[in-house]
């Protein structure tokens, strides 16, 4: 658990390459951007990692980037908080974001826009395959032309009973308790009957 006054509660990188592999980023906080990680003008790969219980007073409870080429694969972003938007992942101006076989649920952001789990300012630069995203809305204009429920194996939100989508209850997806399952770090295990079981894509696995 760490804290920072401005950006990146645990990790702050400007330029170069950042690899977060088989890691758990937990319990960090920041006053501005990226409670867990803030990255600018960098190449970022997050693989087989967990972000939980991180917080930002403004944007990106778990993660914020700006002008980066960022990839999340086989990772879990759950239970993070932002005061404004993007309780989970905040993809800032320019750059590219790729999500593959990743869970982003149960994060909270400011209630005004209800952008709790994932918010992107550049929807045209978003690639997503076989992800579970708790919030059905990813930007303040509700532009879902790139990330749509049921397309490319992505699950967005939950059925609201009237043909629309609503915020998914994370308590049905993963445990909120970091657990030692014999790997290099503690993780958040999937719960019995979780929507995330057996829905990943082999083609989206790291080479």
CSV table of C-alpha atoms in Angstrom, one decimal:
chain,number,residue,atom,x,y,z
A,1,UNK,CA,0.0,0.0,0.0
A,2,UNK,CA,1.4,3.3,-1.1
A,3,UNK,CA,0.2,6.9,-1.7
A,4,UNK,CA,1.1,9.8,-3.9
A,5,UNK,CA,0.0,13.4,-4.0
A,6,UNK,CA,-0.5,13.7,-7.7
A,7,UNK,CA,-0.1,10.7,-10.1
A,8,UNK,CA,0.5,7.0,-9.7
A,9,UNK,CA,-0.1,5.8,-6.1
A,10,UNK,CA,2.2,2.7,-6.7
A,11,UNK,CA,3.8,3.2,-10.1
A,12,UNK,CA,4.4,6.4,-12.2
A,13,UNK,CA,6.2,6.0,-15.5
A,14,UNK,CA,6.8,8.7,-18.2
A,15,UNK,CA,8.1,7.3,-21.4
A,16,UNK,CA,9.8,3.9,-22.1
A,17,UNK,CA,8.2,0.5,-21.4
A,18,UNK,CA,6.3,-0.7,-18.3
A,19,UNK,CA,5.5,-4.4,-17.8
A,20,UNK,CA,3.3,-5.5,-14.9
A,21,UNK,CA,3.4,-9.3,-15.0
A,22,UNK,CA,1.8,-11.7,-12.5
A,23,UNK,CA,1.5,-8.9,-9.9
A,24,UNK,CA,-1.0,-7.7,-7.5
A,25,UNK,CA,-1.5,-3.9,-7.2
A,26,UNK,CA,-3.5,-3.4,-4.0
A,27,UNK,CA,-4.4,-0.6,-1.5
A,28,UNK,CA,-2.7,2.4,-3.2
A,29,UNK,CA,-4.1,5.9,-3.4
A,30,UNK,CA,-3.5,9.2,-5.1
A,31,UNK,CA,-5.1,12.6,-5.2
A,32,UNK,CA,-5.3,13.0,-8.9
A,33,UNK,CA,-4.7,10.3,-11.6
A,34,UNK,CA,-4.1,6.6,-11.3
A,35,UNK,CA,-4.5,5.2,-7.8
A,36,UNK,CA,-2.5,2.1,-8.7
A,37,UNK,CA,-0.6,3.1,-11.9
A,38,UNK,CA,-0.2,6.3,-13.9
A,39,UNK,CA,1.6,6.0,-17.3
A,40,UNK,CA,2.4,8.7,-19.9
A,41,UNK,CA,3.8,8.3,-23.4
A,42,UNK,CA,4.8,4.7,-22.7
A,43,UNK,CA,4.3,1.2,-23.9
A,44,UNK,CA,2.4,-0.6,-21.2
A,45,UNK,CA,1.7,-4.4,-20.8
A,46,UNK,CA,-0.4,-5.6,-17.9
A,47,UNK,CA,-0.5,-9.5,-17.9
A,48,UNK,CA,-2.0,-12.0,-15.4
A,49,UNK,CA,-2.2,-9.3,-12.8
A,50,UNK,CA,-4.8,-8.0,-10.3
A,51,UNK,CA,-5.7,-4.4,-9.4
A,52,UNK,CA,-7.9,-4.1,-6.3
A,53,UNK,CA,-8.7,-1.6,-3.5
A,54,UNK,CA,-6.9,1.3,-5.2
A,55,UNK,CA,-8.3,4.8,-5.2
A,56,UNK,CA,-8.0,8.2,-6.9
A,57,UNK,CA,-9.7,11.4,-5.9
A,58,UNK,CA,-10.3,12.2,-9.6
A,59,UNK,CA,-9.6,9.8,-12.5
A,60,UNK,CA,-8.6,6.1,-12.7
A,61,UNK,CA,-8.9,4.4,-9.4
A,62,UNK,CA,-6.7,1.5,-10.6
A,63,UNK,CA,-5.0,2.8,-13.7
A,64,UNK,CA,-4.7,5.9,-15.8
A,65,UNK,CA,-2.7,6.4,-19.0
A,66,UNK,CA,-2.1,9.3,-21.4
A,67,UNK,CA,-0.7,8.9,-24.9
A,68,UNK,CA,0.3,5.3,-24.3
A,69,UNK,CA,0.0,2.0,-26.2
A,70,UNK,CA,-1.5,-0.1,-23.4
A,71,UNK,CA,-2.5,-3.7,-23.2
A,72,UNK,CA,-4.4,-5.5,-20.4
A,73,UNK,CA,-4.5,-9.3,-20.9
A,74,UNK,CA,-5.7,-12.1,-18.5
A,75,UNK,CA,-6.0,-9.5,-15.7
A,76,UNK,CA,-8.6,-8.6,-13.1
A,77,UNK,CA,-9.5,-5.0,-12.1
A,78,UNK,CA,-12.1,-5.2,-9.3
A,79,UNK,CA,-13.1,-3.0,-6.3
A,80,UNK,CA,-11.2,0.2,-7.1
A,81,UNK,CA,-12.6,3.7,-6.7
A,82,UNK,CA,-12.3,7.1,-8.4
A,83,UNK,CA,-13.9,10.3,-7.2
A,84,UNK,CA,-14.9,11.4,-10.8
A,85,UNK,CA,-14.8,8.7,-13.5
A,86,UNK,CA,-13.0,5.5,-14.3
A,87,UNK,CA,-12.9,3.7,-11.0
A,88,UNK,CA,-11.2,0.8,-12.8
A,89,UNK,CA,-9.3,1.9,-16.0
A,90,UNK,CA,-9.1,5.5,-17.3
A,91,UNK,CA,-7.7,5.6,-20.8
A,92,UNK,CA,-6.8,9.2,-21.3
A,93,UNK,CA,-6.1,11.4,-24.4
A,94,UNK,CA,-4.6,9.8,-27.6
A,95,UNK,CA,-2.8,6.5,-27.5
A,96,UNK,CA,-4.3,3.0,-27.8
A,97,UNK,CA,-5.9,0.6,-25.4
A,98,UNK,CA,-6.2,-3.2,-25.9
A,99,UNK,CA,-8.2,-5.5,-23.6
A,100,UNK,CA,-8.0,-9.2,-23.9
A,101,UNK,CA,-9.5,-11.9,-21.5
A,102,UNK,CA,-9.8,-9.3,-18.8
A,103,UNK,CA,-12.3,-8.7,-16.0
A,104,UNK,CA,-13.2,-5.1,-15.1
A,105,UNK,CA,-16.1,-5.1,-12.6
A,106,UNK,CA,-17.2,-3.7,-9.3
A,107,UNK,CA,-15.3,-0.5,-9.6
A,108,UNK,CA,-16.9,2.8,-8.6
A,109,UNK,CA,-16.7,6.3,-10.1
A,110,UNK,CA,-18.5,9.6,-9.6
A,111,UNK,CA,-22.3,9.1,-9.9
A,112,UNK,CA,-22.8,12.0,-12.3
A,113,UNK,CA,-21.7,10.0,-15.4
A,114,UNK,CA,-21.8,6.4,-14.0
A,115,UNK,CA,-18.5,5.6,-15.7
A,116,UNK,CA,-17.5,3.1,-13.1
A,117,UNK,CA,-15.3,0.4,-14.6
A,118,UNK,CA,-13.8,1.6,-17.9
A,119,UNK,CA,-13.7,5.1,-19.4
A,120,UNK,CA,-12.0,6.0,-22.6
A,121,UNK,CA,-11.5,9.3,-24.4
A,122,UNK,CA,-10.5,7.5,-27.6
A,123,UNK,CA,-13.1,4.8,-28.4
A,124,UNK,CA,-11.8,4.5,-32.0
A,125,UNK,CA,-8.4,3.4,-30.6
A,126,UNK,CA,-9.9,0.6,-28.4
A,127,UNK,CA,-9.5,-3.1,-29.2
A,128,UNK,CA,-11.4,-5.5,-27.0
A,129,UNK,CA,-11.7,-9.3,-27.2
A,130,UNK,CA,-13.4,-11.6,-24.7
A,131,UNK,CA,-13.6,-9.3,-21.7
A,132,UNK,CA,-16.1,-8.9,-18.9
A,133,UNK,CA,-16.9,-5.2,-18.2
A,134,UNK,CA,-19.3,-4.4,-15.4
A,135,UNK,CA,-20.6,-1.1,-16.7
A,136,UNK,CA,-22.4,-1.0,-20.0
A,137,UNK,CA,-21.3,2.6,-20.6
A,138,UNK,CA,-17.7,3.5,-21.3
A,139,UNK,CA,-17.7,7.2,-22.2
A,140,UNK,CA,-19.9,10.2,-21.3
A,141,UNK,CA,-21.5,10.2,-24.8
A,142,UNK,CA,-22.3,6.5,-24.5
A,143,UNK,CA,-20.4,5.8,-27.7
A,144,UNK,CA,-20.5,2.0,-27.9
A,145,UNK,CA,-19.6,1.5,-31.5
A,146,UNK,CA,-16.3,-0.1,-30.6
A,147,UNK,CA,-17.2,-2.1,-27.5
A,148,UNK,CA,-20.6,-3.7,-27.7
A,149,UNK,CA,-22.1,-6.5,-25.6
A,150,UNK,CA,-22.0,-9.8,-27.4
A,151,UNK,CA,-19.5,-8.7,-30.0
A,152,UNK,CA,-16.0,-10.2,-30.1
A,153,UNK,CA,-16.8,-12.2,-27.0
A,154,UNK,CA,-17.3,-9.2,-24.8
A,155,UNK,CA,-19.8,-9.1,-22.0
A,156,UNK,CA,-20.9,-5.6,-20.9
A,157,UNK,CA,-23.1,-5.2,-17.9
A,158,UNK,CA,-26.1,-7.3,-17.0
A,159,UNK,CA,-29.6,-7.7,-18.6
A,160,UNK,CA,-31.9,-5.1,-17.1
A,161,UNK,CA,-35.0,-7.1,-17.9
A,162,UNK,CA,-36.3,-4.8,-20.6
A,163,UNK,CA,-33.8,-5.3,-23.4
A,164,UNK,CA,-31.2,-3.0,-22.1
A,165,UNK,CA,-28.0,-3.3,-20.0
A,166,UNK,CA,-27.3,-2.3,-16.5
A,167,UNK,CA,-24.4,-2.4,-14.1
A,168,UNK,CA,-23.3,-6.0,-13.3
A,169,UNK,CA,-23.2,-7.1,-9.7
A,170,UNK,CA,-19.5,-7.9,-9.1
A,171,UNK,CA,-20.4,-10.1,-6.1
A,172,UNK,CA,-21.6,-12.7,-8.5
A,173,UNK,CA,-18.3,-12.7,-10.5
A,174,UNK,CA,-15.3,-12.7,-8.2
A,175,UNK,CA,-14.4,-12.9,-4.5
A,176,UNK,CA,-13.4,-9.6,-3.0
A,177,UNK,CA,-10.8,-11.4,-0.8
A,178,UNK,CA,-7.2,-11.8,-2.0
A,179,UNK,CA,-6.5,-15.5,-1.8
A,180,UNK,CA,-3.3,-17.6,-2.1
A,181,UNK,CA,-4.0,-20.2,-4.8
A,182,UNK,CA,-0.4,-21.3,-5.1
A,183,UNK,CA,0.7,-18.7,-7.7
A,184,UNK,CA,3.3,-16.0,-7.4
A,185,UNK,CA,0.8,-13.5,-5.8
A,186,UNK,CA,-2.6,-13.6,-4.2
A,187,UNK,CA,-5.6,-13.2,-6.5
A,188,UNK,CA,-9.3,-12.7,-6.5
A,189,UNK,CA,-10.8,-16.2,-7.3
A,190,UNK,CA,-13.8,-16.6,-9.6
A,191,UNK,CA,-17.0,-17.5,-7.8
A,192,UNK,CA,-19.1,-20.7,-8.6
A,193,UNK,CA,-21.4,-19.9,-11.5
A,194,UNK,CA,-19.4,-16.7,-12.5
A,195,UNK,CA,-20.1,-15.3,-15.9
A,196,UNK,CA,-16.3,-15.2,-16.4
A,197,UNK,CA,-15.9,-19.0,-16.3
A,198,UNK,CA,-15.0,-20.5,-19.7
A,199,UNK,CA,-15.6,-17.4,-21.7
A,200,UNK,CA,-12.1,-16.4,-22.5
A,201,UNK,CA,-10.6,-16.7,-26.0
A,202,UNK,CA,-7.6,-18.9,-26.7
A,203,UNK,CA,-6.8,-16.7,-29.7
A,204,UNK,CA,-6.4,-13.7,-27.3
A,205,UNK,CA,-3.9,-15.5,-25.1
A,206,UNK,CA,-0.3,-14.1,-25.0
A,207,UNK,CA,1.9,-15.7,-27.6
